[in-house]
Amino acid sequence: MSMLAVAVALTGVLCVVNLLLTFGVIRRLKEGQGTSSPVGLPVPGAVVGEFEVAARDGRILSRESLGEGALVAFLSAGCGGCGPQIPRLLERAREHRGERIVAVVSGPEAEAAQLVEPLAGVADIVLEPQGKAVNDAFGVRGYPSFCQVADGVVTASSVNVAVLPAPSRS
Protein backbone atom coordinates (compact mmCIF):
# COMPACT_ATOMS: atom_id res chain seq x y z
CA MET A 1 0.00 0.00 0.00
CA SER A 2 2.85 2.41 0.73
CA MET A 3 4.17 1.80 -2.80
CA LEU A 4 0.82 2.95 -4.20
CA ALA A 5 0.93 6.11 -2.07
CA VAL A 6 4.45 6.92 -3.33
CA ALA A 7 3.36 6.42 -6.96
CA VAL A 8 0.32 8.68 -6.52
CA ALA A 9 2.41 11.38 -4.80
CA LEU A 10 5.06 11.22 -7.53
CA THR A 11 2.40 11.49 -10.23
CA GLY A 12 0.89 14.51 -8.46
CA VAL A 13 4.27 16.25 -8.25
CA LEU A 14 4.93 15.61 -11.95
CA CYS A 15 1.51 17.04 -12.86
CA VAL A 16 2.18 20.20 -10.84
CA VAL A 17 5.60 20.66 -12.49
CA ASN A 18 4.04 20.14 -15.94
CA LEU A 19 1.32 22.69 -15.15
CA LEU A 20 3.90 25.28 -14.01
CA LEU A 21 5.95 24.78 -17.16
CA THR A 22 2.84 25.15 -19.32
CA PHE A 23 1.90 28.42 -17.60
CA GLY A 24 5.46 29.65 -18.15
CA VAL A 25 5.30 28.88 -21.86
CA ILE A 26 1.91 30.59 -22.20
CA ARG A 27 3.22 33.69 -20.39
CA ARG A 28 6.26 33.86 -22.67
CA LEU A 29 4.09 33.54 -25.77
CA LYS A 30 1.79 36.33 -24.59
CA GLU A 31 4.77 38.60 -23.85
CA GLY A 32 6.01 38.13 -27.41
CA GLN A 33 2.73 39.05 -29.11
CA GLY A 34 2.97 42.18 -31.21
CA THR A 35 6.73 42.52 -30.90
CA SER A 36 7.83 40.09 -33.55
CA SER A 37 6.55 38.02 -36.40
CA PRO A 38 5.96 34.28 -36.02
CA VAL A 39 8.97 32.17 -36.86
CA GLY A 40 9.55 32.06 -40.59
CA LEU A 41 7.49 35.11 -41.57
CA PRO A 42 8.95 38.32 -42.95
CA VAL A 43 8.91 41.00 -40.24
CA PRO A 44 6.89 44.14 -41.06
CA GLY A 45 9.26 47.05 -41.51
CA ALA A 46 12.09 44.86 -42.77
CA VAL A 47 13.81 45.81 -46.00
CA VAL A 48 13.60 43.07 -48.61
CA GLY A 49 17.01 41.83 -49.75
CA GLU A 50 18.16 42.03 -53.35
CA PHE A 51 17.03 39.24 -55.69
CA GLU A 52 16.62 38.65 -59.38
CA VAL A 53 14.70 35.62 -60.68
CA ALA A 54 12.85 34.59 -63.80
CA ALA A 55 9.10 34.07 -63.56
CA ARG A 56 7.48 31.20 -65.45
CA ASP A 57 6.53 33.56 -68.28
CA GLY A 58 10.18 34.60 -68.68
CA ARG A 59 9.92 38.06 -67.11
CA ILE A 60 12.67 38.98 -64.68
CA LEU A 61 11.46 39.84 -61.18
CA SER A 62 13.50 41.78 -58.63
CA ARG A 63 12.92 43.82 -55.50
CA GLU A 64 12.64 46.92 -57.67
CA SER A 65 10.14 45.31 -60.04
CA LEU A 66 7.67 44.88 -57.16
CA GLY A 67 7.29 48.65 -57.25
CA GLU A 68 4.97 50.54 -54.97
CA GLY A 69 3.03 47.52 -53.85
CA ALA A 70 2.65 43.78 -54.24
CA LEU A 71 1.37 40.78 -52.37
CA VAL A 72 3.98 38.02 -52.32
CA ALA A 73 2.80 34.49 -51.49
CA PHE A 74 5.32 31.86 -50.44
CA LEU A 75 4.01 28.33 -50.95
CA SER A 76 5.63 24.91 -50.87
CA ALA A 77 4.71 21.70 -52.67
CA GLY A 78 4.95 19.65 -49.47
CA CYS A 79 2.98 22.10 -47.31
CA GLY A 80 -0.35 20.87 -45.96
CA GLY A 81 -1.53 24.41 -45.15
CA CYS A 82 -0.71 25.89 -48.56
CA GLY A 83 -3.47 24.27 -50.61
CA PRO A 84 -6.33 25.70 -48.51
CA GLN A 85 -4.87 29.21 -48.98
CA ILE A 86 -5.16 29.06 -52.80
CA PRO A 87 -8.95 29.77 -52.88
CA ARG A 88 -8.43 32.67 -50.43
CA LEU A 89 -5.65 34.06 -52.62
CA LEU A 90 -7.88 33.79 -55.71
CA GLU A 91 -10.73 35.50 -53.84
CA ARG A 92 -8.40 38.35 -52.86
CA ALA A 93 -7.29 38.69 -56.50
CA ARG A 94 -10.96 39.02 -57.54
CA GLU A 95 -11.74 41.56 -54.81
CA HIS A 96 -8.64 43.70 -55.44
CA ARG A 97 -8.17 43.46 -59.20
CA GLY A 98 -5.37 46.04 -59.38
CA GLU A 99 -3.16 44.37 -56.78
CA ARG A 100 -0.03 42.71 -58.10
CA ILE A 101 0.40 39.16 -56.82
CA VAL A 102 3.62 37.17 -56.95
CA ALA A 103 3.56 33.48 -56.00
CA VAL A 104 6.89 31.93 -55.05
CA VAL A 105 6.44 28.15 -55.09
CA SER A 106 9.14 25.91 -53.64
CA GLY A 107 9.65 22.28 -54.48
CA PRO A 108 9.88 20.08 -57.56
CA GLU A 109 7.85 21.42 -60.48
CA ALA A 110 5.81 18.21 -60.85
CA GLU A 111 4.72 18.38 -57.19
CA ALA A 112 4.19 22.16 -57.29
CA ALA A 113 1.77 21.93 -60.24
CA GLN A 114 -1.32 21.66 -58.02
CA LEU A 115 -0.41 25.00 -56.43
CA VAL A 116 0.72 26.69 -59.64
CA GLU A 117 -2.13 25.79 -62.02
CA PRO A 118 -4.93 27.69 -60.22
CA LEU A 119 -2.72 30.80 -59.98
CA ALA A 120 -1.85 30.92 -63.70
CA GLY A 121 -3.04 34.22 -65.12
CA VAL A 122 -3.62 35.65 -61.63
CA ALA A 123 -0.07 35.86 -60.29
CA ASP A 124 3.50 36.14 -61.47
CA ILE A 125 4.76 32.65 -60.63
CA VAL A 126 8.32 31.89 -59.57
CA LEU A 127 9.43 28.30 -59.09
CA GLU A 128 12.47 27.92 -56.89
CA PRO A 129 14.04 25.38 -54.60
CA GLN A 130 13.37 25.93 -50.92
CA GLY A 131 15.76 28.43 -49.32
CA LYS A 132 16.88 30.18 -52.50
CA ALA A 133 16.84 33.75 -53.85
CA VAL A 134 13.37 35.12 -53.08
CA ASN A 135 12.85 33.12 -49.88
CA ASP A 136 16.22 34.34 -48.59
CA ALA A 137 15.56 37.95 -49.65
CA PHE A 138 12.35 38.03 -47.62
CA GLY A 139 13.63 35.86 -44.75
CA VAL A 140 10.91 33.24 -45.21
CA ARG A 141 11.47 30.03 -43.28
CA GLY A 142 7.94 28.63 -43.06
CA TYR A 143 5.00 27.95 -45.36
CA PRO A 144 2.54 29.32 -46.18
CA SER A 145 3.74 32.90 -45.79
CA PHE A 146 2.15 35.98 -47.27
CA CYS A 147 3.48 39.51 -47.18
CA GLN A 148 2.71 42.88 -48.62
CA VAL A 149 5.60 44.92 -49.93
CA ALA A 150 5.80 48.59 -50.83
CA ASP A 151 8.97 50.18 -52.17
CA GLY A 152 11.13 47.26 -51.03
CA VAL A 153 9.83 47.20 -47.44
CA VAL A 154 7.54 44.57 -45.89
CA THR A 155 4.37 46.35 -44.71
CA ALA A 156 2.41 43.33 -43.43
CA SER A 157 2.81 39.56 -43.16
CA SER A 158 0.74 36.56 -42.14
CA VAL A 159 0.28 32.83 -42.59
CA ASN A 160 -3.30 33.58 -43.72
CA VAL A 161 -3.81 35.76 -46.78
CA ALA A 162 -7.34 36.66 -45.67
CA VAL A 163 -6.11 38.67 -42.66
CA LEU A 164 -3.79 40.97 -44.63
CA PRO A 165 -5.08 44.54 -45.04
CA ALA A 166 -6.58 45.61 -48.34
CA PRO A 167 -4.09 47.24 -50.69
CA SER A 168 -3.95 51.01 -50.51
CA ARG A 169 -5.02 52.86 -53.63
CA SER A 170 -2.69 55.62 -54.75
PDB file of C-alpha atoms in Angstrom:
ATOM      1  CA  MET A   1       0.000   0.000   0.000  1.00  0.00           C
ATOM      2  CA  SER A   2       2.850   2.413   0.733  1.00  0.00           C
ATOM      3  CA  MET A   3       4.166   1.804  -2.801  1.00  0.00           C
ATOM      4  CA  LEU A   4       0.824   2.950  -4.202  1.00  0.00           C
ATOM      5  CA  ALA A   5       0.934   6.113  -2.072  1.00  0.00           C
ATOM      6  CA  VAL A   6       4.445   6.925  -3.331  1.00  0.00           C
ATOM      7  CA  ALA A   7       3.359   6.419  -6.964  1.00  0.00           C
ATOM      8  CA  VAL A   8       0.319   8.679  -6.523  1.00  0.00           C
ATOM      9  CA  ALA A   9       2.408  11.379  -4.801  1.00  0.00           C
ATOM     10  CA  LEU A  10       5.063  11.224  -7.535  1.00  0.00           C
ATOM     11  CA  THR A  11       2.398  11.488 -10.233  1.00  0.00           C
ATOM     12  CA  GLY A  12       0.889  14.506  -8.456  1.00  0.00           C
ATOM     13  CA  VAL A  13       4.265  16.248  -8.248  1.00  0.00           C
ATOM     14  CA  LEU A  14       4.934  15.614 -11.950  1.00  0.00           C
ATOM     15  CA  CYS A  15       1.506  17.040 -12.858  1.00  0.00           C
ATOM     16  CA  VAL A  16       2.177  20.204 -10.845  1.00  0.00           C
ATOM     17  CA  VAL A  17       5.599  20.660 -12.488  1.00  0.00           C
ATOM     18  CA  ASN A  18       4.043  20.137 -15.939  1.00  0.00           C
ATOM     19  CA  LEU A  19       1.323  22.694 -15.152  1.00  0.00           C
ATOM     20  CA  LEU A  20       3.896  25.282 -14.008  1.00  0.00           C
ATOM     21  CA  LEU A  21       5.953  24.783 -17.160  1.00  0.00           C
ATOM     22  CA  THR A  22       2.839  25.154 -19.321  1.00  0.00           C
ATOM     23  CA  PHE A  23       1.905  28.423 -17.600  1.00  0.00           C
ATOM     24  CA  GLY A  24       5.458  29.655 -18.145  1.00  0.00           C
ATOM     25  CA  VAL A  25       5.300  28.883 -21.860  1.00  0.00           C
ATOM     26  CA  ILE A  26       1.914  30.593 -22.197  1.00  0.00           C
ATOM     27  CA  ARG A  27       3.219  33.689 -20.391  1.00  0.00           C
ATOM     28  CA  ARG A  28       6.265  33.857 -22.668  1.00  0.00           C
ATOM     29  CA  LEU A  29       4.086  33.537 -25.769  1.00  0.00           C
ATOM     30  CA  LYS A  30       1.791  36.330 -24.586  1.00  0.00           C
ATOM     31  CA  GLU A  31       4.766  38.595 -23.848  1.00  0.00           C
ATOM     32  CA  GLY A  32       6.015  38.128 -27.410  1.00  0.00           C
ATOM     33  CA  GLN A  33       2.735  39.054 -29.106  1.00  0.00           C
ATOM     34  CA  GLY A  34       2.969  42.181 -31.207  1.00  0.00           C
ATOM     35  CA  THR A  35       6.727  42.518 -30.899  1.00  0.00           C
ATOM     36  CA  SER A  36       7.825  40.094 -33.550  1.00  0.00           C
ATOM     37  CA  SER A  37       6.555  38.019 -36.397  1.00  0.00           C
ATOM     38  CA  PRO A  38       5.956  34.283 -36.024  1.00  0.00           C
ATOM     39  CA  VAL A  39       8.968  32.165 -36.864  1.00  0.00           C
ATOM     40  CA  GLY A  40       9.546  32.060 -40.595  1.00  0.00           C
ATOM     41  CA  LEU A  41       7.493  35.112 -41.572  1.00  0.00           C
ATOM     42  CA  PRO A  42       8.953  38.321 -42.954  1.00  0.00           C
ATOM     43  CA  VAL A  43       8.914  41.001 -40.241  1.00  0.00           C
ATOM     44  CA  PRO A  44       6.890  44.136 -41.062  1.00  0.00           C
ATOM     45  CA  GLY A  45       9.259  47.055 -41.507  1.00  0.00           C
ATOM     46  CA  ALA A  46      12.086  44.862 -42.769  1.00  0.00           C
ATOM     47  CA  VAL A  47      13.811  45.806 -46.001  1.00  0.00           C
ATOM     48  CA  VAL A  48      13.601  43.067 -48.611  1.00  0.00           C
ATOM     49  CA  GLY A  49      17.008  41.827 -49.754  1.00  0.00           C
ATOM     50  CA  GLU A  50      18.159  42.026 -53.346  1.00  0.00           C
ATOM     51  CA  PHE A  51      17.034  39.240 -55.686  1.00  0.00           C
ATOM     52  CA  GLU A  52      16.620  38.647 -59.383  1.00  0.00           C
ATOM     53  CA  VAL A  53      14.700  35.624 -60.676  1.00  0.00           C
ATOM     54  CA  ALA A  54      12.847  34.587 -63.803  1.00  0.00           C
ATOM     55  CA  ALA A  55       9.100  34.073 -63.559  1.00  0.00           C
ATOM     56  CA  ARG A  56       7.475  31.199 -65.449  1.00  0.00           C
ATOM     57  CA  ASP A  57       6.527  33.564 -68.276  1.00  0.00           C
ATOM     58  CA  GLY A  58      10.184  34.602 -68.685  1.00  0.00           C
ATOM     59  CA  ARG A  59       9.921  38.055 -67.113  1.00  0.00           C
ATOM     60  CA  ILE A  60      12.667  38.978 -64.675  1.00  0.00           C
ATOM     61  CA  LEU A  61      11.464  39.839 -61.179  1.00  0.00           C
ATOM     62  CA  SER A  62      13.499  41.779 -58.634  1.00  0.00           C
ATOM     63  CA  ARG A  63      12.925  43.817 -55.504  1.00  0.00           C
ATOM     64  CA  GLU A  64      12.642  46.925 -57.665  1.00  0.00           C
ATOM     65  CA  SER A  65      10.141  45.309 -60.041  1.00  0.00           C
ATOM     66  CA  LEU A  66       7.666  44.875 -57.162  1.00  0.00           C
ATOM     67  CA  GLY A  67       7.289  48.650 -57.254  1.00  0.00           C
ATOM     68  CA  GLU A  68       4.966  50.544 -54.970  1.00  0.00           C
ATOM     69  CA  GLY A  69       3.033  47.521 -53.849  1.00  0.00           C
ATOM     70  CA  ALA A  70       2.649  43.781 -54.240  1.00  0.00           C
ATOM     71  CA  LEU A  71       1.371  40.776 -52.366  1.00  0.00           C
ATOM     72  CA  VAL A  72       3.984  38.020 -52.320  1.00  0.00           C
ATOM     73  CA  ALA A  73       2.798  34.494 -51.489  1.00  0.00           C
ATOM     74  CA  PHE A  74       5.322  31.860 -50.440  1.00  0.00           C
ATOM     75  CA  LEU A  75       4.009  28.329 -50.950  1.00  0.00           C
ATOM     76  CA  SER A  76       5.627  24.914 -50.871  1.00  0.00           C
ATOM     77  CA  ALA A  77       4.709  21.704 -52.673  1.00  0.00           C
ATOM     78  CA  GLY A  78       4.954  19.652 -49.471  1.00  0.00           C
ATOM     79  CA  CYS A  79       2.980  22.100 -47.310  1.00  0.00           C
ATOM     80  CA  GLY A  80      -0.345  20.871 -45.956  1.00  0.00           C
ATOM     81  CA  GLY A  81      -1.533  24.407 -45.145  1.00  0.00           C
ATOM     82  CA  CYS A  82      -0.710  25.892 -48.557  1.00  0.00           C
ATOM     83  CA  GLY A  83      -3.471  24.266 -50.611  1.00  0.00           C
ATOM     84  CA  PRO A  84      -6.330  25.701 -48.507  1.00  0.00           C
ATOM     85  CA  GLN A  85      -4.875  29.210 -48.982  1.00  0.00           C
ATOM     86  CA  ILE A  86      -5.159  29.059 -52.796  1.00  0.00           C
ATOM     87  CA  PRO A  87      -8.947  29.774 -52.885  1.00  0.00           C
ATOM     88  CA  ARG A  88      -8.427  32.668 -50.429  1.00  0.00           C
ATOM     89  CA  LEU A  89      -5.649  34.057 -52.624  1.00  0.00           C
ATOM     90  CA  LEU A  90      -7.877  33.793 -55.711  1.00  0.00           C
ATOM     91  CA  GLU A  91     -10.725  35.498 -53.838  1.00  0.00           C
ATOM     92  CA  ARG A  92      -8.401  38.345 -52.860  1.00  0.00           C
ATOM     93  CA  ALA A  93      -7.295  38.691 -56.500  1.00  0.00           C
ATOM     94  CA  ARG A  94     -10.960  39.018 -57.540  1.00  0.00           C
ATOM     95  CA  GLU A  95     -11.736  41.564 -54.810  1.00  0.00           C
ATOM     96  CA  HIS A  96      -8.641  43.700 -55.438  1.00  0.00           C
ATOM     97  CA  ARG A  97      -8.169  43.460 -59.199  1.00  0.00           C
ATOM     98  CA  GLY A  98      -5.374  46.042 -59.382  1.00  0.00           C
ATOM     99  CA  GLU A  99      -3.163  44.372 -56.784  1.00  0.00           C
ATOM    100  CA  ARG A 100      -0.029  42.712 -58.098  1.00  0.00           C
ATOM    101  CA  ILE A 101       0.402  39.163 -56.816  1.00  0.00           C
ATOM    102  CA  VAL A 102       3.624  37.174 -56.947  1.00  0.00           C
ATOM    103  CA  ALA A 103       3.558  33.483 -56.004  1.00  0.00           C
ATOM    104  CA  VAL A 104       6.885  31.928 -55.047  1.00  0.00           C
ATOM    105  CA  VAL A 105       6.440  28.149 -55.093  1.00  0.00           C
ATOM    106  CA  SER A 106       9.136  25.914 -53.644  1.00  0.00           C
ATOM    107  CA  GLY A 107       9.654  22.276 -54.477  1.00  0.00           C
ATOM    108  CA  PRO A 108       9.882  20.084 -57.558  1.00  0.00           C
ATOM    109  CA  GLU A 109       7.846  21.415 -60.482  1.00  0.00           C
ATOM    110  CA  ALA A 110       5.805  18.209 -60.848  1.00  0.00           C
ATOM    111  CA  GLU A 111       4.719  18.383 -57.187  1.00  0.00           C
ATOM    112  CA  ALA A 112       4.187  22.157 -57.289  1.00  0.00           C
ATOM    113  CA  ALA A 113       1.773  21.926 -60.241  1.00  0.00           C
ATOM    114  CA  GLN A 114      -1.317  21.659 -58.019  1.00  0.00           C
ATOM    115  CA  LEU A 115      -0.410  25.001 -56.426  1.00  0.00           C
ATOM    116  CA  VAL A 116       0.718  26.686 -59.635  1.00  0.00           C
ATOM    117  CA  GLU A 117      -2.126  25.789 -62.018  1.00  0.00           C
ATOM    118  CA  PRO A 118      -4.933  27.690 -60.224  1.00  0.00           C
ATOM    119  CA  LEU A 119      -2.723  30.797 -59.984  1.00  0.00           C
ATOM    120  CA  ALA A 120      -1.853  30.924 -63.696  1.00  0.00           C
ATOM    121  CA  GLY A 121      -3.042  34.217 -65.121  1.00  0.00           C
ATOM    122  CA  VAL A 122      -3.620  35.650 -61.632  1.00  0.00           C
ATOM    123  CA  ALA A 123      -0.075  35.857 -60.286  1.00  0.00           C
ATOM    124  CA  ASP A 124       3.502  36.139 -61.467  1.00  0.00           C
ATOM    125  CA  ILE A 125       4.764  32.649 -60.630  1.00  0.00           C
ATOM    126  CA  VAL A 126       8.318  31.890 -59.567  1.00  0.00           C
ATOM    127  CA  LEU A 127       9.428  28.296 -59.094  1.00  0.00           C
ATOM    128  CA  GLU A 128      12.468  27.916 -56.888  1.00  0.00           C
ATOM    129  CA  PRO A 129      14.037  25.381 -54.603  1.00  0.00           C
ATOM    130  CA  GLN A 130      13.373  25.932 -50.916  1.00  0.00           C
ATOM    131  CA  GLY A 131      15.761  28.425 -49.321  1.00  0.00           C
ATOM    132  CA  LYS A 132      16.879  30.179 -52.498  1.00  0.00           C
ATOM    133  CA  ALA A 133      16.842  33.750 -53.851  1.00  0.00           C
ATOM    134  CA  VAL A 134      13.374  35.116 -53.082  1.00  0.00           C
ATOM    135  CA  ASN A 135      12.849  33.124 -49.882  1.00  0.00           C
ATOM    136  CA  ASP A 136      16.215  34.343 -48.594  1.00  0.00           C
ATOM    137  CA  ALA A 137      15.564  37.951 -49.650  1.00  0.00           C
ATOM    138  CA  PHE A 138      12.346  38.028 -47.623  1.00  0.00           C
ATOM    139  CA  GLY A 139      13.627  35.857 -44.752  1.00  0.00           C
ATOM    140  CA  VAL A 140      10.908  33.245 -45.214  1.00  0.00           C
ATOM    141  CA  ARG A 141      11.468  30.031 -43.277  1.00  0.00           C
ATOM    142  CA  GLY A 142       7.936  28.629 -43.061  1.00  0.00           C
ATOM    143  CA  TYR A 143       4.999  27.951 -45.355  1.00  0.00           C
ATOM    144  CA  PRO A 144       2.543  29.315 -46.185  1.00  0.00           C
ATOM    145  CA  SER A 145       3.743  32.902 -45.787  1.00  0.00           C
ATOM    146  CA  PHE A 146       2.152  35.983 -47.273  1.00  0.00           C
ATOM    147  CA  CYS A 147       3.479  39.510 -47.185  1.00  0.00           C
ATOM    148  CA  GLN A 148       2.707  42.875 -48.618  1.00  0.00           C
ATOM    149  CA  VAL A 149       5.595  44.922 -49.926  1.00  0.00           C
ATOM    150  CA  ALA A 150       5.802  48.588 -50.831  1.00  0.00           C
ATOM    151  CA  ASP A 151       8.974  50.181 -52.171  1.00  0.00           C
ATOM    152  CA  GLY A 152      11.132  47.257 -51.034  1.00  0.00           C
ATOM    153  CA  VAL A 153       9.826  47.201 -47.441  1.00  0.00           C
ATOM    154  CA  VAL A 154       7.535  44.568 -45.892  1.00  0.00           C
ATOM    155  CA  THR A 155       4.373  46.351 -44.713  1.00  0.00           C
ATOM    156  CA  ALA A 156       2.411  43.329 -43.429  1.00  0.00           C
ATOM    157  CA  SER A 157       2.814  39.558 -43.163  1.00  0.00           C
ATOM    158  CA  SER A 158       0.736  36.558 -42.140  1.00  0.00           C
ATOM    159  CA  VAL A 159       0.282  32.831 -42.588  1.00  0.00           C
ATOM    160  CA  ASN A 160      -3.303  33.577 -43.716  1.00  0.00           C
ATOM    161  CA  VAL A 161      -3.807  35.757 -46.779  1.00  0.00           C
ATOM    162  CA  ALA A 162      -7.339  36.660 -45.667  1.00  0.00           C
ATOM    163  CA  VAL A 163      -6.111  38.671 -42.658  1.00  0.00           C
ATOM    164  CA  LEU A 164      -3.793  40.970 -44.627  1.00  0.00           C
ATOM    165  CA  PRO A 165      -5.077  44.537 -45.041  1.00  0.00           C
ATOM    166  CA  ALA A 166      -6.582  45.612 -48.337  1.00  0.00           C
ATOM    167  CA  PRO A 167      -4.086  47.237 -50.693  1.00  0.00           C
ATOM    168  CA  SER A 168      -3.949  51.008 -50.512  1.00  0.00           C
ATOM    169  CA  ARG A 169      -5.021  52.864 -53.628  1.00  0.00           C
ATOM    170  CA  SER A 170      -2.687  55.619 -54.751  1.00  0.00           C
TER     171      SER A 170
END
